[in-house]
mmCIF file of C-alpha atoms and ligand atoms in Angstrom:
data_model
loop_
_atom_site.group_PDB
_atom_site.id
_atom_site.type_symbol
_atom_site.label_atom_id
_atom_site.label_comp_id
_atom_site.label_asym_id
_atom_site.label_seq_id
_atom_site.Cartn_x
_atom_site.Cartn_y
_atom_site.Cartn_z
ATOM 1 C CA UNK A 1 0.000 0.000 0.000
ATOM 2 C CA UNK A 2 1.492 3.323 -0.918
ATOM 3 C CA UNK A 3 -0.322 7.031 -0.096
ATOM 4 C CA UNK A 4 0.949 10.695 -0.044
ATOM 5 C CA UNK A 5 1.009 12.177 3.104
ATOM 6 C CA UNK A 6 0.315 15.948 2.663
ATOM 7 C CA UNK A 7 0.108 18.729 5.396
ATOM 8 C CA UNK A 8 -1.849 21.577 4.974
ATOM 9 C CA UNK A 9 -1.663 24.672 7.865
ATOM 10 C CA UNK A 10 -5.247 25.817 7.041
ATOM 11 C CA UNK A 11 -8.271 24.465 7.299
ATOM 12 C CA UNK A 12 -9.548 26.257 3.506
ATOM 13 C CA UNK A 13 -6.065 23.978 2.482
ATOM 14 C CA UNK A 14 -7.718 20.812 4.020
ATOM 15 C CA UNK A 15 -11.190 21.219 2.624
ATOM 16 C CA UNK A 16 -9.572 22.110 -0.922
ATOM 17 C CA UNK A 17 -7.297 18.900 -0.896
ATOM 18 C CA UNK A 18 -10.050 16.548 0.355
ATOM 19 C CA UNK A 19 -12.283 17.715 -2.017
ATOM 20 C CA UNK A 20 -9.983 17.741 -4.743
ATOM 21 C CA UNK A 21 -9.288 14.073 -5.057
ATOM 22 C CA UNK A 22 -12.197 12.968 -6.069
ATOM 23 C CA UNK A 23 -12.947 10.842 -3.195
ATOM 24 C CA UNK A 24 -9.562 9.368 -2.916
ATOM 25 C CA UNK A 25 -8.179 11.742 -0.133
ATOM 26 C CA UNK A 26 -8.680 11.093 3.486
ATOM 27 C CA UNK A 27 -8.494 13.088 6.543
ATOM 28 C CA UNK A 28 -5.983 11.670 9.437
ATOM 29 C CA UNK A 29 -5.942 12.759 12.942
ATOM 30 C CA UNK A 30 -4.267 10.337 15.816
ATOM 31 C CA UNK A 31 -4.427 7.373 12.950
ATOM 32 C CA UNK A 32 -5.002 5.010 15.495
ATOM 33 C CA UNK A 33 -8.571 4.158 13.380
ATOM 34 C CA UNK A 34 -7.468 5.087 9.829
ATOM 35 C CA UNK A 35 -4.224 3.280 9.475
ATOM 36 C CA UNK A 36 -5.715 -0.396 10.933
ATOM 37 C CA UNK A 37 -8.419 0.697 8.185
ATOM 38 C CA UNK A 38 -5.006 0.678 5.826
ATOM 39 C CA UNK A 39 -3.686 -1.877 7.012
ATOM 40 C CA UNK A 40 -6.539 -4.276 6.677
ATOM 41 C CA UNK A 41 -7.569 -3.246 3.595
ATOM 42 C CA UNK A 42 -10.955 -1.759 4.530
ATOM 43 C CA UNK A 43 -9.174 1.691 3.177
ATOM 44 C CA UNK A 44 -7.012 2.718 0.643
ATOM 45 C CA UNK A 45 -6.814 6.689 0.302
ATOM 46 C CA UNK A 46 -4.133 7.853 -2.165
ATOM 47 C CA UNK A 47 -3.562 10.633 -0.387
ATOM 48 C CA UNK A 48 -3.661 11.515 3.696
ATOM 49 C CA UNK A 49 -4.357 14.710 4.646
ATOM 50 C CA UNK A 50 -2.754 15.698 8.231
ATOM 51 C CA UNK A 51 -4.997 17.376 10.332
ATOM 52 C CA UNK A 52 -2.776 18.010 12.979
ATOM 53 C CA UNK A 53 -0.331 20.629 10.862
ATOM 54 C CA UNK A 54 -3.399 23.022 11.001
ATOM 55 C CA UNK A 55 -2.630 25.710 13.032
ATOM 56 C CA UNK A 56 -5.947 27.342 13.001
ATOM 57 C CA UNK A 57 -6.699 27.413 16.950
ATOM 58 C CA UNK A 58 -10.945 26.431 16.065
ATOM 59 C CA UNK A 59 -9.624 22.963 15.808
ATOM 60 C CA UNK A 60 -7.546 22.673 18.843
ATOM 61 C CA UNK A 61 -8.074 22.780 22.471
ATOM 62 C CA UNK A 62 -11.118 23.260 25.359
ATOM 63 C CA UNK A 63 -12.893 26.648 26.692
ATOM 64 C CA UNK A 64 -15.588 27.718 28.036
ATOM 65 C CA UNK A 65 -18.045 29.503 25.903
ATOM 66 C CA UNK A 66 -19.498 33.173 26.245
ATOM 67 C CA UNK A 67 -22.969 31.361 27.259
ATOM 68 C CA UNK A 68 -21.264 28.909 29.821
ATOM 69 C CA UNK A 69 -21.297 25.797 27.830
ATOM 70 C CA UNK A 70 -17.843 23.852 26.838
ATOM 71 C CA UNK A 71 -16.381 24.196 23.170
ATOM 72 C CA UNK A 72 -13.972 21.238 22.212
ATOM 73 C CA UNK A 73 -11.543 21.382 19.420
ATOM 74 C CA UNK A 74 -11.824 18.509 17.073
ATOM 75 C CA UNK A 75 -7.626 17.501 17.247
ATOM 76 C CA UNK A 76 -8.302 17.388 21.345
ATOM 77 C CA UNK A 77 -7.392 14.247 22.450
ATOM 78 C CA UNK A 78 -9.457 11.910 24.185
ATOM 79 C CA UNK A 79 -7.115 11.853 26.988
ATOM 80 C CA UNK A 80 -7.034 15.645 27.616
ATOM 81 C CA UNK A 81 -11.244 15.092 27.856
ATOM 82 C CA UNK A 82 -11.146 13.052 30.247
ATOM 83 C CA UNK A 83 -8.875 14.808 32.234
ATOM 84 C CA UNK A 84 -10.702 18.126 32.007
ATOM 85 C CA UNK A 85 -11.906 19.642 35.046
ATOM 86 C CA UNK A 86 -14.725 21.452 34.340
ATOM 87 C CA UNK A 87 -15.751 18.275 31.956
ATOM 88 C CA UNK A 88 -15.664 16.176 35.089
ATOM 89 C CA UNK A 89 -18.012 18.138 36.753
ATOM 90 C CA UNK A 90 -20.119 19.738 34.552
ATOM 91 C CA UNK A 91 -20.501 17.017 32.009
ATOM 92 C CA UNK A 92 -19.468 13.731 33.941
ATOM 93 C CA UNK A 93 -21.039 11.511 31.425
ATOM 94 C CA UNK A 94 -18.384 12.641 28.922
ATOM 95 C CA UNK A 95 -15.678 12.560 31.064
ATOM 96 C CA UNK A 96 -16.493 8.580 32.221
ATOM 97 C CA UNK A 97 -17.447 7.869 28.521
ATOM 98 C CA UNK A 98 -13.950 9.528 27.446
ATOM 99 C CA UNK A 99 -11.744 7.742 30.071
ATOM 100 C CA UNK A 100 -13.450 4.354 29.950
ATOM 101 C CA UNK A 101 -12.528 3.710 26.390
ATOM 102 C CA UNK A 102 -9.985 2.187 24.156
ATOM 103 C CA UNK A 103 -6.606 1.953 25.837
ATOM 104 C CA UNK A 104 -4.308 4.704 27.560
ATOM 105 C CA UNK A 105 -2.323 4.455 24.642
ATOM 106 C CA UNK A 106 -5.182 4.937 22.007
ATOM 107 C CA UNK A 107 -6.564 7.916 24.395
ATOM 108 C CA UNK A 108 -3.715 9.450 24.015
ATOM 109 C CA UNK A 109 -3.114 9.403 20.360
ATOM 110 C CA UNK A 110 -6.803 9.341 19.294
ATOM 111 C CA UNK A 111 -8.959 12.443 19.036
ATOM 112 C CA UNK A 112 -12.450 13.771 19.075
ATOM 113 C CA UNK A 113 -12.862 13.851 15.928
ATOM 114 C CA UNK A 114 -11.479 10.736 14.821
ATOM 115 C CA UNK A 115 -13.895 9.141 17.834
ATOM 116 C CA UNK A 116 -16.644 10.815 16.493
ATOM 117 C CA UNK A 117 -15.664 9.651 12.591
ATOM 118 C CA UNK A 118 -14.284 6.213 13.312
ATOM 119 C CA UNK A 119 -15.324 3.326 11.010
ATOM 120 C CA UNK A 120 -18.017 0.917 12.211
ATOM 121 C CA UNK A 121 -16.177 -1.823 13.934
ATOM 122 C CA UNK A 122 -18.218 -5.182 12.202
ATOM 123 C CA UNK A 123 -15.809 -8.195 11.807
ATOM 124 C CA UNK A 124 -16.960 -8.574 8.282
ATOM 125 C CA UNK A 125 -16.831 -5.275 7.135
ATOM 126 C CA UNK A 126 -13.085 -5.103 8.709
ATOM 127 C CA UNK A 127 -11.934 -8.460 7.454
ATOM 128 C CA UNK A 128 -9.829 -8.124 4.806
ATOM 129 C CA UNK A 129 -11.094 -10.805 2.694
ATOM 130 C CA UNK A 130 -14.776 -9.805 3.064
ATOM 131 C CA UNK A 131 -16.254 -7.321 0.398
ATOM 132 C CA UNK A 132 -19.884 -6.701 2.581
ATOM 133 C CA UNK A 133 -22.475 -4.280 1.553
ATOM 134 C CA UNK A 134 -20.300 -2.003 3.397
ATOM 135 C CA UNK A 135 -17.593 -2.397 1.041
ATOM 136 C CA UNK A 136 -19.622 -2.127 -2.126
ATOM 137 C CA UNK A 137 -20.231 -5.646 -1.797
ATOM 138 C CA UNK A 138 -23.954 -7.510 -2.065
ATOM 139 C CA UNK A 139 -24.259 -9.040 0.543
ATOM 140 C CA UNK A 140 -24.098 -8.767 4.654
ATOM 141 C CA UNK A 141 -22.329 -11.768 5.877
ATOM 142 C CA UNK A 142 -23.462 -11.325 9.426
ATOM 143 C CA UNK A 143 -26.840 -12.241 8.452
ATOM 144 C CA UNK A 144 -26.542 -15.419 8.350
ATOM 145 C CA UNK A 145 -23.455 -15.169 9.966
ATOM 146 C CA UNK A 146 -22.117 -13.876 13.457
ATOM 147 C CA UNK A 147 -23.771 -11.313 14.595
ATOM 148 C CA UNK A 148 -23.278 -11.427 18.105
ATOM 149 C CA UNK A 149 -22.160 -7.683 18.528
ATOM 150 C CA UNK A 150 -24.411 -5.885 15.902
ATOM 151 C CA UNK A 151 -27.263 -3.787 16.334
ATOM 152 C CA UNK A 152 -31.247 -4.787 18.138
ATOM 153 C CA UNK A 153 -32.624 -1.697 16.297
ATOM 154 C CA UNK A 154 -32.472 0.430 13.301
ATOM 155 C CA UNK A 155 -30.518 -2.240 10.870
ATOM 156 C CA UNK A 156 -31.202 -2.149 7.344
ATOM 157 C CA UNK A 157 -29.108 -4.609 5.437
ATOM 158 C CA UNK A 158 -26.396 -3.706 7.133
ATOM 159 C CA UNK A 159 -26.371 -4.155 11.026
ATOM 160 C CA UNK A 160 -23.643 -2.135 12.074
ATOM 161 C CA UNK A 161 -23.249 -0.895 15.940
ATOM 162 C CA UNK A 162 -22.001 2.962 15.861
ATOM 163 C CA UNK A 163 -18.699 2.414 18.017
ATOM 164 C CA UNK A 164 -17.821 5.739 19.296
ATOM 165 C CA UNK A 165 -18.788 6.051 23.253
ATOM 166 C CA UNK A 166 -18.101 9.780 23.107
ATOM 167 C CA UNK A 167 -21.297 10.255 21.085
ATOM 168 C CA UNK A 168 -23.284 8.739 22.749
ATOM 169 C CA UNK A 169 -23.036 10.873 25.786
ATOM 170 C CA UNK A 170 -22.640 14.352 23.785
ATOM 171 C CA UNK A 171 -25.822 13.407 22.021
ATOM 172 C CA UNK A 172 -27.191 12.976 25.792
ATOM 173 C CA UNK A 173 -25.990 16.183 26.679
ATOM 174 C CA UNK A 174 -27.273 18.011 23.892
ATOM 175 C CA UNK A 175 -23.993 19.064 22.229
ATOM 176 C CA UNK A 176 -23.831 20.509 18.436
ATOM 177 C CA UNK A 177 -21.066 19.974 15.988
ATOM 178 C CA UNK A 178 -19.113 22.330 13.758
ATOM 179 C CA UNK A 179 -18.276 21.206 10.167
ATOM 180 C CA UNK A 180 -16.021 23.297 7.824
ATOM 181 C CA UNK A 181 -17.658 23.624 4.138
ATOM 182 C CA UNK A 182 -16.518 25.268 1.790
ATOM 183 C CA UNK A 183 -19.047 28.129 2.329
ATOM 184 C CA UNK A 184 -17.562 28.454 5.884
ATOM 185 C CA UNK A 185 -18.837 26.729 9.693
ATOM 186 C CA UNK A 186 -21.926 25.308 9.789
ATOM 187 C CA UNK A 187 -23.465 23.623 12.769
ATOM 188 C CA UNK A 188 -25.969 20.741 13.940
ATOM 189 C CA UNK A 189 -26.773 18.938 16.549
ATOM 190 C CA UNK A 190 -25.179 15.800 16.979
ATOM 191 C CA UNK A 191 -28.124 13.926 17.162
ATOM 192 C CA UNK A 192 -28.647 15.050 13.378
ATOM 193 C CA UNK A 193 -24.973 14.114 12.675
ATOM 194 C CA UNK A 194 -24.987 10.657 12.497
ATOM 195 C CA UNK A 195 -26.748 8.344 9.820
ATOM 196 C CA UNK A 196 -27.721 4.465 9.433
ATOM 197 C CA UNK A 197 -27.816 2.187 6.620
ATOM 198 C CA UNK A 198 -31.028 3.104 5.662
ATOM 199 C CA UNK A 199 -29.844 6.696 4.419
ATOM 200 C CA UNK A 200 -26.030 5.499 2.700
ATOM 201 C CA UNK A 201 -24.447 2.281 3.574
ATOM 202 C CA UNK A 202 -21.302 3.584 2.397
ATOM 203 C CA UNK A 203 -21.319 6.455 5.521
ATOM 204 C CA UNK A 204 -22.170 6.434 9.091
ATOM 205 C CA UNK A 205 -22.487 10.856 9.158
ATOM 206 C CA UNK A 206 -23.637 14.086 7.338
ATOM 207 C CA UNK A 207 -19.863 14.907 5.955
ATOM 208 C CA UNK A 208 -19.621 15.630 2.336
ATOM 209 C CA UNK A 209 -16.410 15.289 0.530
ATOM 210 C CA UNK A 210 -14.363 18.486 1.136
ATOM 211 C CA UNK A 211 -15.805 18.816 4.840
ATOM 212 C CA UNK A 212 -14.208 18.282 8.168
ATOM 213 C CA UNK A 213 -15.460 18.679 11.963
ATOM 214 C CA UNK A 214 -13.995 21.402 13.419
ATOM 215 C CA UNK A 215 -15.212 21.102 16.826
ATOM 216 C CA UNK A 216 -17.841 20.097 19.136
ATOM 217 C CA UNK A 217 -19.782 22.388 21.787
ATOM 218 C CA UNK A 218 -22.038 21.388 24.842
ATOM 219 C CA UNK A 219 -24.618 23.876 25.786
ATOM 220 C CA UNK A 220 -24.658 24.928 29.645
ATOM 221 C CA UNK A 221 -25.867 21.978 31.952
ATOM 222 C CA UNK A 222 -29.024 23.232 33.480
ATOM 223 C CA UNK A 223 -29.353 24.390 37.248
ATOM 224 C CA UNK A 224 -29.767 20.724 38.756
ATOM 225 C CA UNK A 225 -28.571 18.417 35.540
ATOM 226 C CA UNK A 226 -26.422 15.565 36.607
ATOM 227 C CA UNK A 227 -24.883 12.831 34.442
ATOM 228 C CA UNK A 228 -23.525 9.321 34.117
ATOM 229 C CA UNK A 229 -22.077 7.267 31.369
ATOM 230 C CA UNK A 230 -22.497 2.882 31.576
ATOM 231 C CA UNK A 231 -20.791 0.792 29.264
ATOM 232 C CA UNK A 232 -21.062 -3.088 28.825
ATOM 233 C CA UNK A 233 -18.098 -4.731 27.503
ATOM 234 C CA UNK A 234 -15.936 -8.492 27.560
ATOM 235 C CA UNK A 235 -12.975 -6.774 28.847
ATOM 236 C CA UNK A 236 -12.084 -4.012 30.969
ATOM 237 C CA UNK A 237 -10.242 -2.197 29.059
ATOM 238 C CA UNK A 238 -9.276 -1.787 25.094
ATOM 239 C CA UNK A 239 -13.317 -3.041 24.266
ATOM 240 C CA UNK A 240 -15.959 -1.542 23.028
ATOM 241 C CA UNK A 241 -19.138 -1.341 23.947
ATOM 242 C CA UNK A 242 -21.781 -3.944 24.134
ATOM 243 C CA UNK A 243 -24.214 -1.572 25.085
ATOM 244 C CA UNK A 244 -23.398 1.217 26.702
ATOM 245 C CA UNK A 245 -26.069 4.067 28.234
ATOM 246 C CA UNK A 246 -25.647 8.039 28.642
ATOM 247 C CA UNK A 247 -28.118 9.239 30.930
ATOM 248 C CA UNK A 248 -28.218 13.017 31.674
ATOM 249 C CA UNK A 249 -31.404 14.029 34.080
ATOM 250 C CA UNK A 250 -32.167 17.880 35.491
ATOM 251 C CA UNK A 251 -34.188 17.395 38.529
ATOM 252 C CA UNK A 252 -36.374 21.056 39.823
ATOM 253 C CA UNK A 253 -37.063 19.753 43.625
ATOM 254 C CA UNK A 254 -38.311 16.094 43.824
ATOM 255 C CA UNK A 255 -39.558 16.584 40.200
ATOM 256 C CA UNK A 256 -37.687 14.830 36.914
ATOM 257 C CA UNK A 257 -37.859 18.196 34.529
ATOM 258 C CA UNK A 258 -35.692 16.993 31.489
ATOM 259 C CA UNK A 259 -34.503 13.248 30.991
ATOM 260 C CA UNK A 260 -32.014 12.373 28.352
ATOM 261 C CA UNK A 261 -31.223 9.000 27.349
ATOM 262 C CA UNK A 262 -29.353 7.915 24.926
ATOM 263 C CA UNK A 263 -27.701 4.185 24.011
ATOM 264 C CA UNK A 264 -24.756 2.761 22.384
ATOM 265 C CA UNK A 265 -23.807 -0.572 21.008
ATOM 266 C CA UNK A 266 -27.656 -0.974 19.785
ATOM 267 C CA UNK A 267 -28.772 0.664 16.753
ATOM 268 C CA UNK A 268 -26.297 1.816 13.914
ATOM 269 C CA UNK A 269 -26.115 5.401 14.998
ATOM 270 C CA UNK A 270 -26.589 6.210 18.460
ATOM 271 C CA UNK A 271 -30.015 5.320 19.931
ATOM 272 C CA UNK A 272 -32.337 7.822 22.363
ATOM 273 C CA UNK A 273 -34.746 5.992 24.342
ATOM 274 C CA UNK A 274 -37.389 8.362 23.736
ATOM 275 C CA UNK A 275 -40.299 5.901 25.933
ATOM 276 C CA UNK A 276 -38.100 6.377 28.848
ATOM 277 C CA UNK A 277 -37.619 9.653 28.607
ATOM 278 C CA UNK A 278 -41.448 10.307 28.557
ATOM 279 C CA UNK A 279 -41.820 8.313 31.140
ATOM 280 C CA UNK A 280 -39.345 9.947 33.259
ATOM 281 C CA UNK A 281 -40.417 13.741 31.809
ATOM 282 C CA UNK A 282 -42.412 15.561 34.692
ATOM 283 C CA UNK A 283 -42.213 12.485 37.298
ATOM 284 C CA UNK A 284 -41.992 13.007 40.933
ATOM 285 C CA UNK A 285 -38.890 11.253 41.998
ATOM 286 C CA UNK A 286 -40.690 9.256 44.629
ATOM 287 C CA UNK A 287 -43.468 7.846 41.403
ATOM 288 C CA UNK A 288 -40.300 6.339 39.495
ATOM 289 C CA UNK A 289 -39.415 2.708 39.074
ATOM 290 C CA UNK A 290 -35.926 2.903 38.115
ATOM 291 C CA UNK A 291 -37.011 -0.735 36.500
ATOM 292 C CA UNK A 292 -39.503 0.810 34.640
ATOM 293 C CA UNK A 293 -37.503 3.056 33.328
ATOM 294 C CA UNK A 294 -35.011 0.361 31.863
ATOM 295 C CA UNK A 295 -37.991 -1.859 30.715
ATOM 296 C CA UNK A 296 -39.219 0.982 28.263
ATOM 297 C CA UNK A 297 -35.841 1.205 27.080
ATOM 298 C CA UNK A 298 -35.924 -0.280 23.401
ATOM 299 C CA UNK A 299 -39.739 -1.017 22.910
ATOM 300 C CA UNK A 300 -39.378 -3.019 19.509
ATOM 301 C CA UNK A 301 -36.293 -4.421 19.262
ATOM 302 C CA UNK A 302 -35.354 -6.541 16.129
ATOM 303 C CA UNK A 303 -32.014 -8.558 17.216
ATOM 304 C CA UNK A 304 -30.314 -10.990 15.292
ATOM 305 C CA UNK A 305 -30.415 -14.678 15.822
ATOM 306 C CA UNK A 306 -27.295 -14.385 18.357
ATOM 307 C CA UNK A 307 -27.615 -10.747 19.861
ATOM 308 C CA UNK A 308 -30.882 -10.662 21.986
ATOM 309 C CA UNK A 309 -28.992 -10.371 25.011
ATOM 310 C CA UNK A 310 -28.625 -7.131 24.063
ATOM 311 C CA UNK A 311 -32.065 -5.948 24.914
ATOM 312 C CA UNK A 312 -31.983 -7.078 28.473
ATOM 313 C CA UNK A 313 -28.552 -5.873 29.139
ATOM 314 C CA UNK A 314 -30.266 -2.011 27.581
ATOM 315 C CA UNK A 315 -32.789 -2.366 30.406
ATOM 316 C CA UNK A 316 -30.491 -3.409 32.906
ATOM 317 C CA UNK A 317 -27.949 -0.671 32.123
ATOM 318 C CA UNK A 318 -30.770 1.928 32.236
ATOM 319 C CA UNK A 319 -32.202 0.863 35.303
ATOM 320 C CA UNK A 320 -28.458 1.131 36.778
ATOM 321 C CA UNK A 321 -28.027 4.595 35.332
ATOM 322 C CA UNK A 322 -31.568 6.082 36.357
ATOM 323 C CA UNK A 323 -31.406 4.541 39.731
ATOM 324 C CA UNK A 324 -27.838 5.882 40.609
ATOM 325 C CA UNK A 325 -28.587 9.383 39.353
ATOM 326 C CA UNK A 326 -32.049 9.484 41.581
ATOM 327 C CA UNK A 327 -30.408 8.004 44.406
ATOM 328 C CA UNK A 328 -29.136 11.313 45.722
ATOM 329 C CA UNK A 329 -32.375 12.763 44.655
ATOM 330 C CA UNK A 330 -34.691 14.468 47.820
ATOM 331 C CA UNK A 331 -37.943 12.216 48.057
HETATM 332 C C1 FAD B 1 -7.643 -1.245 20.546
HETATM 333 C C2 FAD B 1 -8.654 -0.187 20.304
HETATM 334 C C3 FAD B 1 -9.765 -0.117 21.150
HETATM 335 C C4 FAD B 1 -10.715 0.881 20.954
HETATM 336 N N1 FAD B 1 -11.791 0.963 21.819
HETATM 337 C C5 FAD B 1 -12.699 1.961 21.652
HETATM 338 C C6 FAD B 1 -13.796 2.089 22.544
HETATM 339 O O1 FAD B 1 -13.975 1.315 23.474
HETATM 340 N N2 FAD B 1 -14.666 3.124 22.342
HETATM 341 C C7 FAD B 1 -14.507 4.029 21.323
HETATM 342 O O2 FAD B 1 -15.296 4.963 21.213
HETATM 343 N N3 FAD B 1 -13.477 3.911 20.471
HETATM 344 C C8 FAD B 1 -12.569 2.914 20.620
HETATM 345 N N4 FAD B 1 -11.525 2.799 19.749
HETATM 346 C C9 FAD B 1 -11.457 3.702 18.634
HETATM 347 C C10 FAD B 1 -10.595 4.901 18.955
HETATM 348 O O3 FAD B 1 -11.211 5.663 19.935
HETATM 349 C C11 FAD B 1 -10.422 5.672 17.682
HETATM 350 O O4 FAD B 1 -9.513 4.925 16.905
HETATM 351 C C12 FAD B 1 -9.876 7.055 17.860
HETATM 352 O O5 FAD B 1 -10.683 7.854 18.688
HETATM 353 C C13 FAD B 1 -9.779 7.708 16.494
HETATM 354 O O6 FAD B 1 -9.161 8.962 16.625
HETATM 355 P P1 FAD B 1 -7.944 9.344 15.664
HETATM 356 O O7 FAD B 1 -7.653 10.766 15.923
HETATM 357 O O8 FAD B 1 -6.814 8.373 15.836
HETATM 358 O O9 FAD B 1 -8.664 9.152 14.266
HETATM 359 P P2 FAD B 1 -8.029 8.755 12.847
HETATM 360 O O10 FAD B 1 -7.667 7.320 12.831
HETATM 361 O O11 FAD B 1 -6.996 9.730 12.441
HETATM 362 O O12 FAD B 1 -9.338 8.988 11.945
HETATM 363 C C14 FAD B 1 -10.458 8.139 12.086
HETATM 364 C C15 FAD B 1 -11.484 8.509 11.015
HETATM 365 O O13 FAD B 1 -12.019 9.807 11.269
HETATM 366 C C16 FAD B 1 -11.770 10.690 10.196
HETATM 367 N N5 FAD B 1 -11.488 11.989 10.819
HETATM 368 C C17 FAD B 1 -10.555 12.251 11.761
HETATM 369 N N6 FAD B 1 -10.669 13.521 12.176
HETATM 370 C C18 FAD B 1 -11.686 14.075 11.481
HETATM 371 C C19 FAD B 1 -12.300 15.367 11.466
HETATM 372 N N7 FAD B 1 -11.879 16.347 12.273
HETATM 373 N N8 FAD B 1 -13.338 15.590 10.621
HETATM 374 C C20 FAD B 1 -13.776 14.591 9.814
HETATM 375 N N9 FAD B 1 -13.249 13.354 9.784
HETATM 376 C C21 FAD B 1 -12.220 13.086 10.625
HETATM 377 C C22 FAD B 1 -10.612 10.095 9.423
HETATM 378 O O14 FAD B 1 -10.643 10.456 8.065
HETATM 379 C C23 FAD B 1 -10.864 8.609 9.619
HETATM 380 O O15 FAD B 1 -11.824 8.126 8.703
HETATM 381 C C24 FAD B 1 -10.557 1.814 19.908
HETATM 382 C C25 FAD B 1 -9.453 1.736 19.060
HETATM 383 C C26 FAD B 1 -8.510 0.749 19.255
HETATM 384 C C27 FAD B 1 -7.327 0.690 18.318
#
């Protein structure tokens, strides 16, 4: 495998050079995703574009914004997140979702945005020797294959899990994304960022070629919003998720105001739990059934022939989540 390696110091440089290449360009951060892509096959750019010889300061580093929220640069490492003070306490679901993942040495290298644009993580679509649907192939081999660690909900042909744990608890915390076009920043939430099979196999997000995320930004936590991030997994560290929950709840008194809860490891983008979250909206604290709660989780789930456990283990991590952030609730 041979590639250029190219590095740009402006964003404007980036966008022109991804864009350029008719497809054939990609963007590299840590590398810790892109070159095992590489390396296995599953990618073969022509041409690497370095994100981290931009000097443009949008794309680097953590501050607080004019409104009180948290803006993250999209070349911030994983590490440096989870080691962020006011992230800790302000946002703790990001900060456990941050340090509980990959490995100290992938934390260090890895970075948001390469998290939050990481390649789904399906054995077929990785193997080297497999062409899936994925790949441009016709078929997914996990149906009727293995599909032990693919999604309950929201597969269409393909049943991919979305892998990155930091979405899943910035789409429970409300955050928005920057993306560079070629017109200039643009934002969205992250909950419109992502995409499943049923919109493109061939891409898990919104980016067009040309565009790269700049940065990430969480509004200000409410007066009374506390957080937690659960995550599922074989091993205890250097896994990903089997199903993993974000669960961010603002209590006024004894009263549930606002309940977010969002899922990873079950659907191919990640998954809000929109039945718990009614049933949590405007509950005294004292009427909940943390059970309940987790019950409600996935109401329909479709699993596979070898991945049902998955909707129990949902409920179970939801109860968890709900009943730990209620316990130091007043009655
Ligand atoms: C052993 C191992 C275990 C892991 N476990 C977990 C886990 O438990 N949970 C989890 O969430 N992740 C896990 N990961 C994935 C890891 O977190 C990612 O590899 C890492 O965050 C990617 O960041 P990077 O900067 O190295 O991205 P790169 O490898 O440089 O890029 C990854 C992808 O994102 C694109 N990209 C990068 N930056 C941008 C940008 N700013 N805008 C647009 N596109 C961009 C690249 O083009 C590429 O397609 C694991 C990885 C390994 C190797």
């Amino acid at each position: 495998m041979t590639f250029r390696l190219l590095r740009p110091t402006s964003l404007a440089e980036a966008s022109t050079l991804l864009a350029s290449d008719g497809g054939a360009a990609a963007a590299i951060a840590g590398g810790t995703d892109l070159l095992s892509e590489i390396r296995n096959g599953t990618a073969a750019p022509d041409t690497l574009v370095a994100l981290d010889s931009i000097a443009d300061g949008a794309l680097h580093g953590i501050s607080d914004t004019a409104d009180g929220g948290r803006r993250i640069g999209a070349l911030t490492t994983i590490a440096d997140i989870a080691a962020d003070a006011a992230i800790r306490t302000r946002y703790a679901a990001l900060a456990q979702a941050a340090a509980g993942l990959a490995t100290p040495q992938v934390r260090n290298l890895g970075t948001l945005g390469g998290n939050l644009n990481q390649r789904p993580r399906c054995w077929y679509y990785r193997h080297p020797l497999t062409v899936c649907l994925k790949r441009g192939g016709d078929r997914c081999y996990a149906v009727p294959g293995v599909g032990k660690y693919l999604c309950i909900t929201g597969g269409d042909r393909c049943f991919i899990v979305h892998p990155s744990d930091t979405a899943v608890a910035l789409a429970a915390l409300g955050a928005s994304v920057d993306i560079a076009t070629a017109g200039g920043i643009r934002t969205v939430p992250i909950a419109d960022y992502f995409t499943g099979p049923d919109v493109d196999l061939m891409r898990e997000n919104i980016l067009q070629p040309g565009e790269l995320l700049t940065a990430v930004t969480l509004p200000p936590p409410s007066d009374g919003q506390r957080s937690i991030y659960l995550k599922a997994r074989e091993r205890e560290s250097g896994d990903f998720a089997l199903v993993s929950v974000a669960a961010a709840l603002t209590l006024a008194g004894a009263t549930v105001q606002q309940a977010s809860i969002v899922l990873g490891g079950v659907a191919p983008i990640p998954y809000r739990a929109a039945a718990t979250e009614a049933y949590l909206h405007n509950r005294r604290v004292s009427q909940i059934s943390a059970e309940q709660a987790g019950a409600q989780a996935i109401p329909n789930p479709r699993p596979l022939p070898d991945n049902a456990y998955k909707a129990p283990m949902a409920a179970n991590l939801v109860n968890r989540a709900v009943g730990t952030l209620l316990a130091a609730a007043p009655p």
